Coordinates of C-alpha atoms and ligand atoms in Angstrom, one line a residue:
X1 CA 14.8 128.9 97.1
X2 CA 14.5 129.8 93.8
X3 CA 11.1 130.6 93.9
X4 CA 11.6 132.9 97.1
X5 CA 14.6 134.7 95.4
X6 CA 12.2 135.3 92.0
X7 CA 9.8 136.9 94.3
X8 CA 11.5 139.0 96.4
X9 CA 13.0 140.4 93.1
X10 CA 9.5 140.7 91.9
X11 CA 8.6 143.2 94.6
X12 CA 11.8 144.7 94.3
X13 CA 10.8 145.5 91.0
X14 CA 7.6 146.4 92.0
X15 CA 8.9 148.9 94.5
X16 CA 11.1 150.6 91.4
X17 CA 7.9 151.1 89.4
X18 CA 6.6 152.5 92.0
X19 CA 8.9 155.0 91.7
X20 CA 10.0 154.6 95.7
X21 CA 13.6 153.5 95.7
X22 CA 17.1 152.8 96.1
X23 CA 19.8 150.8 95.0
X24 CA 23.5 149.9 94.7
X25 CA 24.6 153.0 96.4
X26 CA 27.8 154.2 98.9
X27 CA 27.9 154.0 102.8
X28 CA 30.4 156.6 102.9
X29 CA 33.8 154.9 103.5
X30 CA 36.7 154.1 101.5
X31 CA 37.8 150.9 103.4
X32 CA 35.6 148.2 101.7
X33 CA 37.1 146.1 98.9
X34 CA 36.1 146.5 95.5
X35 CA 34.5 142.9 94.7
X36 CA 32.6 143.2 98.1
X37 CA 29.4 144.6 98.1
X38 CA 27.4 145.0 101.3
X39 CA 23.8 144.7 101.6
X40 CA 21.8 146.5 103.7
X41 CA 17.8 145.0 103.5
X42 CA 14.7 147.1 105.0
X43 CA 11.5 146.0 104.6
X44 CA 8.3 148.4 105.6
X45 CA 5.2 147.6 106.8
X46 CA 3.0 149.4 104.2
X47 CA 4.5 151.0 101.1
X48 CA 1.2 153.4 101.5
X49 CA 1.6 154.9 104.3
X50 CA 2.3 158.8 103.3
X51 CA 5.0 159.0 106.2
X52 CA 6.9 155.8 105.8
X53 CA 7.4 156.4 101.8
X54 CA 8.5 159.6 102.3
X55 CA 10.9 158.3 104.8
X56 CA 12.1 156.1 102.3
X57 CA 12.4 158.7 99.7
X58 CA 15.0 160.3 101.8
X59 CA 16.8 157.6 102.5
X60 CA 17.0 156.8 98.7
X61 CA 18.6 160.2 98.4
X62 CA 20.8 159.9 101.7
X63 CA 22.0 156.9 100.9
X64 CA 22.6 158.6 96.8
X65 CA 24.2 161.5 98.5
X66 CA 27.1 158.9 99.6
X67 CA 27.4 156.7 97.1
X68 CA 30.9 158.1 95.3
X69 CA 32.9 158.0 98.9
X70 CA 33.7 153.8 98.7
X71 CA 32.3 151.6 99.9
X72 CA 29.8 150.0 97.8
X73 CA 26.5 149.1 98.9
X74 CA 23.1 147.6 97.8
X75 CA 19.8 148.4 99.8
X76 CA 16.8 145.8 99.0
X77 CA 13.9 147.0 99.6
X78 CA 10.7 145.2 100.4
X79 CA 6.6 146.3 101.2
X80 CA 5.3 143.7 104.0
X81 CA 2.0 145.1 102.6
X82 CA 0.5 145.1 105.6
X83 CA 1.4 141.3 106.3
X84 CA 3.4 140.3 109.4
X85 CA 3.9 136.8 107.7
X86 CA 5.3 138.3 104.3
X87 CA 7.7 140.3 106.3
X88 CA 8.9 137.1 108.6
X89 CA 9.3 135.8 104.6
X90 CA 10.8 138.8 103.6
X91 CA 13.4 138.3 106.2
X92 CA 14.5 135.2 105.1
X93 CA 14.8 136.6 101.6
X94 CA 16.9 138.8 102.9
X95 CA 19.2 136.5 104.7
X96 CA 19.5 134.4 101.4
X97 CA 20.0 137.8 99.3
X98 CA 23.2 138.2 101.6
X99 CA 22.1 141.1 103.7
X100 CA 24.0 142.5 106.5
X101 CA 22.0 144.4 108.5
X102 CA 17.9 144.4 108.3
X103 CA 16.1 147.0 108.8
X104 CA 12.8 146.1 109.8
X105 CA 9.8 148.3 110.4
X106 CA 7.0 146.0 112.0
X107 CA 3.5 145.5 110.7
X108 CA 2.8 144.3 114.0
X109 CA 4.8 145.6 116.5
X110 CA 3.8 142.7 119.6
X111 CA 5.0 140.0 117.3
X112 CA 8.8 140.6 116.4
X113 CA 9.8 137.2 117.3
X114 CA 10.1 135.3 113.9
X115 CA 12.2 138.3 112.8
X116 CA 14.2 138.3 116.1
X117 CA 15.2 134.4 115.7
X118 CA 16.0 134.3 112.0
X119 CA 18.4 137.1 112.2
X120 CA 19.6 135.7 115.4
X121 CA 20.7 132.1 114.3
X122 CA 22.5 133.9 111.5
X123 CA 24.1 136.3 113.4
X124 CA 22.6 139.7 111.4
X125 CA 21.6 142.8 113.5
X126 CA 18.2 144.3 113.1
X127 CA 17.5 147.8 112.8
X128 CA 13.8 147.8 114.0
X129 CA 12.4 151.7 113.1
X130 CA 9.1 153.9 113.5
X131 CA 6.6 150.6 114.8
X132 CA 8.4 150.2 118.5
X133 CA 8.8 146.6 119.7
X134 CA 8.7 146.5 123.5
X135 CA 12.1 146.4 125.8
X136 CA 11.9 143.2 126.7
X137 CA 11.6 142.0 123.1
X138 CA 14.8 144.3 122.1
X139 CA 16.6 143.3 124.9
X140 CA 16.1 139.9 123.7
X141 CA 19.9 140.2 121.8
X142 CA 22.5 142.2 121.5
X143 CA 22.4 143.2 118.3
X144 CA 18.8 144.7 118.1
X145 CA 18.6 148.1 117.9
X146 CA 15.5 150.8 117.8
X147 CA 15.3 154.3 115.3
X148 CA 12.3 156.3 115.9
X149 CA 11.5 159.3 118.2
X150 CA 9.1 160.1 121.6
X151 CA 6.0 159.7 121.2
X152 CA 5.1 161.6 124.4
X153 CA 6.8 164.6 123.2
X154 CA 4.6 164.8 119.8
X155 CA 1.7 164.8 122.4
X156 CA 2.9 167.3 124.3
X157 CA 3.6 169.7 121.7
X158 CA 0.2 169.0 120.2
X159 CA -1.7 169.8 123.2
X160 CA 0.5 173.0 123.7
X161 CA -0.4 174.4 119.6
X162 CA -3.6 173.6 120.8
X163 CA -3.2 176.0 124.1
X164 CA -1.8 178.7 122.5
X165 CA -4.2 178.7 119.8
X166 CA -7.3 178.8 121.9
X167 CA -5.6 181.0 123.8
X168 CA -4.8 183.5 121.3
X169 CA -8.1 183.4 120.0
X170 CA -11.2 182.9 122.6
X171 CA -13.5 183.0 119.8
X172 CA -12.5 179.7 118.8
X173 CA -14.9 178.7 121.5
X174 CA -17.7 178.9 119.6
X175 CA -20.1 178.3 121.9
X176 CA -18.4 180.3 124.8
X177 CA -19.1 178.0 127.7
X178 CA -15.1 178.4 128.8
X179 CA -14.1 174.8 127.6
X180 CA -13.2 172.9 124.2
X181 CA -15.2 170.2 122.9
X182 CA -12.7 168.2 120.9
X183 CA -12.6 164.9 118.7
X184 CA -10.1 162.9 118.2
X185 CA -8.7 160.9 115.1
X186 CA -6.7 158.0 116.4
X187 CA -4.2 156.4 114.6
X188 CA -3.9 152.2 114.1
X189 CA -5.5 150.6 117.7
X190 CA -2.1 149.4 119.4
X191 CA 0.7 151.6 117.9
X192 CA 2.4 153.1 120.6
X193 CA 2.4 156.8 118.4
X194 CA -1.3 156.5 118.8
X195 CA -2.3 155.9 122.4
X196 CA 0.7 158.1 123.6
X197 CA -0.5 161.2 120.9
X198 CA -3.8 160.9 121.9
X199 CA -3.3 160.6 125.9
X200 CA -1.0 162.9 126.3
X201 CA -2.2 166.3 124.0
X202 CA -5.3 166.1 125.6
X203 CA -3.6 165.8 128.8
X204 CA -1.2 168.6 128.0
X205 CA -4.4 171.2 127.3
X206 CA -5.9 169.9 130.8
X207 CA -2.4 170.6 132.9
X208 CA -2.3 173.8 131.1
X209 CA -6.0 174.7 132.2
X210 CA -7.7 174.6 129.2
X211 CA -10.8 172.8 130.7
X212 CA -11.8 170.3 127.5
X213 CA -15.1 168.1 126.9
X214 CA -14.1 164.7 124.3
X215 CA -17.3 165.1 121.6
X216 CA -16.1 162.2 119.7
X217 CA -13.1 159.9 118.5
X218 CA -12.8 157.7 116.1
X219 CA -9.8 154.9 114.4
X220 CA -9.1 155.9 111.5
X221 CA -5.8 153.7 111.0
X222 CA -3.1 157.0 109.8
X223 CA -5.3 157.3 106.6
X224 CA -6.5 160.1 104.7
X225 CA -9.7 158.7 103.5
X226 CA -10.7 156.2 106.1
X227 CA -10.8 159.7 108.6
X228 CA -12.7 161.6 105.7
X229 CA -15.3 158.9 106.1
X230 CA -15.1 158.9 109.8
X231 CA -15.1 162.4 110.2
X232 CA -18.1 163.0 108.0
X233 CA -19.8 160.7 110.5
X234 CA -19.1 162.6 113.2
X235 CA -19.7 166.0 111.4
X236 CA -23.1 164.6 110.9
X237 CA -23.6 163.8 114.4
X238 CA -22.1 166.8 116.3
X239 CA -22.0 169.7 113.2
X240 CA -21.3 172.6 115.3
X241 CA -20.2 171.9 118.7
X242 CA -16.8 170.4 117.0
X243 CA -14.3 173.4 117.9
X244 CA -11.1 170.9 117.8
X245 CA -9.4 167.9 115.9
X246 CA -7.0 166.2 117.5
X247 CA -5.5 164.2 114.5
X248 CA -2.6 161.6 115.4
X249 CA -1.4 162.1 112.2
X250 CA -1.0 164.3 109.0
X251 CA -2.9 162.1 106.2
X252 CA -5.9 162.1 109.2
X253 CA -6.3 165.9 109.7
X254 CA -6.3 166.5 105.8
X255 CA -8.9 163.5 105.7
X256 CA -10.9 165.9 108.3
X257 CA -10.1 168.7 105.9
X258 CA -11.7 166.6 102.7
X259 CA -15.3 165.8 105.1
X260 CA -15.6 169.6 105.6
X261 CA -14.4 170.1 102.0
X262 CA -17.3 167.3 100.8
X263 CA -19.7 169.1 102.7
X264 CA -18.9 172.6 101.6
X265 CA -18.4 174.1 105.1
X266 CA -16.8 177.0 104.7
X267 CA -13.2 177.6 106.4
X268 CA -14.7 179.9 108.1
X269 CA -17.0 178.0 110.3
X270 CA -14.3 175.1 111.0
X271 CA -12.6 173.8 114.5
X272 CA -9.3 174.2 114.6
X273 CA -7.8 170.9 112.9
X274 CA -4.4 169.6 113.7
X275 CA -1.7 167.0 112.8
X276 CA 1.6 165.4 113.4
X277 CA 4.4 164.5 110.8
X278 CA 4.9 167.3 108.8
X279 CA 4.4 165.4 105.5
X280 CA 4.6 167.5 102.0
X281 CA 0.6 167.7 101.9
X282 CA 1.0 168.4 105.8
X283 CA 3.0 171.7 105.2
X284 CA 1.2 172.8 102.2
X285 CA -1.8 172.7 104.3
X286 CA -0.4 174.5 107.0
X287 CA 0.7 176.7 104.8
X288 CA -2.1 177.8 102.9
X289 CA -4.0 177.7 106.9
X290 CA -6.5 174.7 106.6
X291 CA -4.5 172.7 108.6
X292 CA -4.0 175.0 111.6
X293 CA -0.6 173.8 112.7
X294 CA 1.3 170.3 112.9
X295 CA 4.5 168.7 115.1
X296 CA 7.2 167.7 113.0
X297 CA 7.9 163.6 112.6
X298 CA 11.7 164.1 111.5
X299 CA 11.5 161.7 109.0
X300 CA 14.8 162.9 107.5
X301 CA 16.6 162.5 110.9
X302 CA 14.9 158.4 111.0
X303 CA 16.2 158.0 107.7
X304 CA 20.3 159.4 108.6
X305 CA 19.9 157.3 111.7
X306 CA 19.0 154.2 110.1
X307 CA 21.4 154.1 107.8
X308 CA 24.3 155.6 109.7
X309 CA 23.8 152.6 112.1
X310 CA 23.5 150.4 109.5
X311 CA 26.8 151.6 108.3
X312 CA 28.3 151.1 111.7
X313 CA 27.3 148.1 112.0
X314 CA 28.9 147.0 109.2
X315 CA 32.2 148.1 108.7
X316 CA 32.4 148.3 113.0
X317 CA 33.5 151.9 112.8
X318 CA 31.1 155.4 113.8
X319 CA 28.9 153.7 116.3
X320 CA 30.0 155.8 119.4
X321 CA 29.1 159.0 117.2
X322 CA 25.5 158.2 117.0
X323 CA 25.0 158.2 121.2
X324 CA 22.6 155.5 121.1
X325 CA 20.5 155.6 124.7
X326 CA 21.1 152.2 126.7
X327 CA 23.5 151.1 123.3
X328 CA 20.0 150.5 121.8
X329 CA 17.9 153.3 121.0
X330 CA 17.9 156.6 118.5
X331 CA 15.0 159.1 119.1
X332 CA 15.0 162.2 116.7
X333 CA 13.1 165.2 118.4
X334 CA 10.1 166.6 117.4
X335 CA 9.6 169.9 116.5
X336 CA 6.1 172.5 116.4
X337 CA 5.1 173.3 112.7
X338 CA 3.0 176.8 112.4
X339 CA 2.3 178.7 109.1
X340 CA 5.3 181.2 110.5
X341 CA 7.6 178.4 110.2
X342 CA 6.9 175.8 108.0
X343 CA 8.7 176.5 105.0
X344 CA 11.4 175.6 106.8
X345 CA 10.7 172.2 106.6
X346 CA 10.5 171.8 103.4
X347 CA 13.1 169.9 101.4
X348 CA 15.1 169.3 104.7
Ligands
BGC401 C1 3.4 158.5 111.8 C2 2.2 158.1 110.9 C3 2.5 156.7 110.3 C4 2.9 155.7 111.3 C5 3.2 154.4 110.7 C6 3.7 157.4 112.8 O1 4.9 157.7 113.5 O2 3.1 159.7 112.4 O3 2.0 159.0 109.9 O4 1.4 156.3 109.6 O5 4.0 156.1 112.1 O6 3.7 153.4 111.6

């Protein structure tokens, strides 16, 4: 036990050099008791994923932002590093840390079940966020709930920046035979962001009547260089008759950005690349136009939700006030990012 405690400390440590996160901070009431301090664990899958530390980041400062109103509270944070079995340990370093509430997001998403009993048989909620478990698996208890937003809406809007953009501007079809030949940079094989993104912009463009041709896709696993790589690839293969990237995420379209970048292709003579997330580098490329437009992942909204329920769940008081669909589920809206707008979304 020992040994465990030393090395979740370890990565705790780790995780403060990194300069990610959080500690020892307020929930925001005044009914706790001094000596008592509640702790509130959240492991993530993979500490380099661009979306899930800046996710993190605001919670740090959400959580901050409270910490003079009461009750005092200690969030533990761990990095699965891309390991379902050093999260299932992690969980258990968390139960022996004390934790109230764990706040899990999945490495892999089909295999929640060692998380699911351990919390169980100690009687701890789980807050599972951004890697959805299926129903059935978080109907498997009571006290498992899911923060995240709708994946088919982040297609949607995708597939309609895509319309109006072609629309707008008919010579984007470079080689005017009426349709758009698209790739498409998919996201980890499995995640439900990924197949739903993917399906359902491209499907979005079709309904709309944009007729489309698929020139390539590739899995490039939400990372910026793995799609550079990929995306050279195809560049190689299809140069010219690329008029669109479909990009399931942010880090993936600027990854698309760095092959063209590599190969000295001037702006000029790019498809129209987009993303979803709205990530610092995200806006900035949107707003300096290499990036041609993106859908907002509310990250901020994820990170209120988590630890509002959290707090709820503790003290038993606010839980009503966060409408929870079928007592289970918060979904934060996604929102369409063009240059017009996104300064906006800066520094929400
Ligand atoms: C985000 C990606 C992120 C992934 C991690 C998605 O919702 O859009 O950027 O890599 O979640 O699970």
């Amino acid at each position: 036990m020992r040994t465990r405690r030393k090395r979740g400390l370890l990565l705790l440590c780790m995780m403060l050099s990194a300069g990610m996160m959080l500690f020892c901070t307020g929930c925001g009431r005044k009914t706790q008791p001094e000596d008592e301090t509640i702790r509130i664990g959240v492991s993530i899958y993979d500490q380099y994923d661009t979306f899930l530390s800046q996710l993190m980041e605001y919670m740090n400062r959400y959580v901050a932002e409270k910490k003079n109103d009461g009750m005092q509270i200690s969030v533990l944070v761990y990095d699965a590093a891309a390991s379902q079995k050093t999260q299932n340990e992690q969980v258990q370093q968390m139960i022996e840390e004390g934790c109230r509430v764990m706040c899990i997001n999945l490495v892999d998403r089909t295999a929640p079940t060692s998380v699911i009993d351990q919390a169980r048989k100690h009687n701890i909620p789980v807050i599972f966020f951004n890697r959805e478990l299926v129903e059935e698996d978080l109907m498997q208890w009571d006290q498992l709930y899911y923060v995240g937003a709708d994946a088919f809406q982040s297609g949607i809007l995708q597939g309609e920046l895509a319309v109006s953009i072609f629309e707008e501007d008919p010579s984007l079809d470079r080689n005017g035979d009426g349709a758009v030949q698209y790739v498409v940079l998919e996201g980890e094989a499995g995640h439900q962001d990924a197949i739903i993104r993917t399906e359902y912009s491209v499907k979005t463009m079709i309904d709309k009547g944009i007729p489309v041709d698929k020139t390539g896709y590739a899995i490039a696993n939400w990372n910026r260089s793995q799609a550079q790589t990929k995306m050279s690839q195809m560049i190689d293969e299809y140069r010219e008759e690329i008029e669109l990237v479909l990009a399931n995420n942010d880090d993936m379209a600027l990854g698309a950005i760095d092959a063209y970048q590599a190969l000295d292709i001037p702006e000029k003579e790019r498809p129209v690349i987009l993303g979803i997330d709205g990530t610092d580098v995200g806006l900035e490329a949107v707003r300096t136009g290499e990036l041609a437009g993106t859908v907002y992942n509310d990250k901020e909204g994820q990170a209120r939700a988590i630890v509002d329920l959290a707090c709820a769940l503790i003290t038993g008081e606010g839980k009503e006030e966060l409408s929870l669909t079928d007592g289970k589920y918060i979904r934060l809206p996604y929102e369409l990012i063009t240059a017009e707008n996104a300064a906006q979304f800066r520094n929400r």
